CSV table of C-alpha atoms in Angstrom, one decimal:
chain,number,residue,atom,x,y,z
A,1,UNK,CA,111.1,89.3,179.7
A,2,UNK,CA,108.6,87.6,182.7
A,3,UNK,CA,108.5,88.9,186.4
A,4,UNK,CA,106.9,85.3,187.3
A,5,UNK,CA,107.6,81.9,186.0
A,6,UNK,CA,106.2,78.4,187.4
A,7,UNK,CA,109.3,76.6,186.0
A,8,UNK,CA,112.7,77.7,185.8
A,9,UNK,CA,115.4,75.5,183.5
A,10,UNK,CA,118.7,75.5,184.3
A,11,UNK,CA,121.0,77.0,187.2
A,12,UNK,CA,120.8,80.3,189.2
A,13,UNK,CA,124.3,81.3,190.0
A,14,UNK,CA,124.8,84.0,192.4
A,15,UNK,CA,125.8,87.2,191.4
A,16,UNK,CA,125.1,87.0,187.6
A,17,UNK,CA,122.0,88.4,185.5
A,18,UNK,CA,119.5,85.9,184.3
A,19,UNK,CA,116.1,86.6,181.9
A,20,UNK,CA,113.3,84.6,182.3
A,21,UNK,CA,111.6,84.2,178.6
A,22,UNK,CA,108.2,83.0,178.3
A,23,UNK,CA,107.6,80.6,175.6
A,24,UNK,CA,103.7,79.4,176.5
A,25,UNK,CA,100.9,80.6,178.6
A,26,UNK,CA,99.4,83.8,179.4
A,27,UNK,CA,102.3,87.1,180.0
A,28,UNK,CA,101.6,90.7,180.1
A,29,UNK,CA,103.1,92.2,177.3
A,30,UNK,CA,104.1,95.4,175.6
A,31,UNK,CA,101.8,96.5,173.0
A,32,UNK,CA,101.7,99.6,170.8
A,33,UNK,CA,98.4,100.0,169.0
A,34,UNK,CA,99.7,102.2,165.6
A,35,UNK,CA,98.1,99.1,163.6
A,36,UNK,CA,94.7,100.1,165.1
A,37,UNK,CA,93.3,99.4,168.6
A,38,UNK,CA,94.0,96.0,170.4
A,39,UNK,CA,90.8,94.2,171.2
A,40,UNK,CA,90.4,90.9,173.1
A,41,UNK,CA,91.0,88.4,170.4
A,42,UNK,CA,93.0,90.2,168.4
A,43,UNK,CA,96.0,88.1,166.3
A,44,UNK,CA,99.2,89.8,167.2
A,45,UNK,CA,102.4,90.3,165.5
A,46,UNK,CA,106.0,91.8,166.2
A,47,UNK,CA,105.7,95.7,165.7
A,48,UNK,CA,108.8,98.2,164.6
A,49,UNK,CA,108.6,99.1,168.0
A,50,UNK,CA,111.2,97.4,169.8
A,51,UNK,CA,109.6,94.9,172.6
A,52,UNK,CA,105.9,95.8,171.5
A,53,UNK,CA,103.5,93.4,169.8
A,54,UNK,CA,100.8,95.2,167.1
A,55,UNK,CA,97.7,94.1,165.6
A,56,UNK,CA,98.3,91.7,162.7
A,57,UNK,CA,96.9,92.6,159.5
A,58,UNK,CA,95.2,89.1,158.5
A,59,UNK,CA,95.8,89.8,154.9
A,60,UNK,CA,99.7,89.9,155.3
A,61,UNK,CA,100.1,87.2,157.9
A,62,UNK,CA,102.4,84.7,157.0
A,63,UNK,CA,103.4,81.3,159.3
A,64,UNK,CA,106.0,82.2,162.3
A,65,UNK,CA,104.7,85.8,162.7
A,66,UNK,CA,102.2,85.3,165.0
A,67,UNK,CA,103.1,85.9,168.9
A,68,UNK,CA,99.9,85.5,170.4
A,69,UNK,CA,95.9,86.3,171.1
A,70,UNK,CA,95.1,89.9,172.8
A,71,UNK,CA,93.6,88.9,176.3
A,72,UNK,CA,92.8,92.9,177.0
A,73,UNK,CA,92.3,95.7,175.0
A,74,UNK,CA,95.0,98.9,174.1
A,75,UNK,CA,92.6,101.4,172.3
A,76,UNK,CA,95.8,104.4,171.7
A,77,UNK,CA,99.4,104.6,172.2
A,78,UNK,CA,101.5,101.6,174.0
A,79,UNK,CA,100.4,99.6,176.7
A,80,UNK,CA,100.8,96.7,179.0
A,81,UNK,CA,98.1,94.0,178.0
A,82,UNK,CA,97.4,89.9,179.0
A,83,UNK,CA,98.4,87.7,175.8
A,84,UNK,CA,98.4,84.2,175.3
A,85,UNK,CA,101.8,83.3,173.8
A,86,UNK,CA,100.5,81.2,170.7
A,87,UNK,CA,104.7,81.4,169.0
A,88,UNK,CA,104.1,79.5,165.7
């Protein structure tokens, strides 16, 4: 989910809930570092965590896994990091 989007598709309607969902660019997301600590650069992966992103293990990697490139650094527990959405 985004707080902040430069384009929105489709209609607002009053009085209903909407989700914005990011599909490119840079997002702060939910990360959980129980693969190791989250460096800048880091390939990241959906965790078992719901809503938190992990470090990808490069050896298990596989296409359509990836979610995106760590832009900051989570060294223990969760956190709230910059990633570039990479989906693909």
């Amino acid at each position: 989910c985004v707080d902040f989007s430069a384009i929105e598709l489709g209609e607002k309607k009053v009085g209903t809930d909407h989700a914005l969902v990011a599909l490119l660019g840079v997002v702060m997301m939910h990360v959980d570092s129980v693969e190791g600590s989250i460096h800048p650069g880091d390939l990241l992966v959906s965790g078992l965590t719901a809503g938190h992103a992990v470090k990808a293990d490069l050896n298990k990697i596989k296409a359509g896994m990836l979610v995106g490139k760590a832009l900051g650094e989570c060294k223990k527990d969760r956190g709230i990091i910059p990633v570039i959405l990479t989906l693909g």
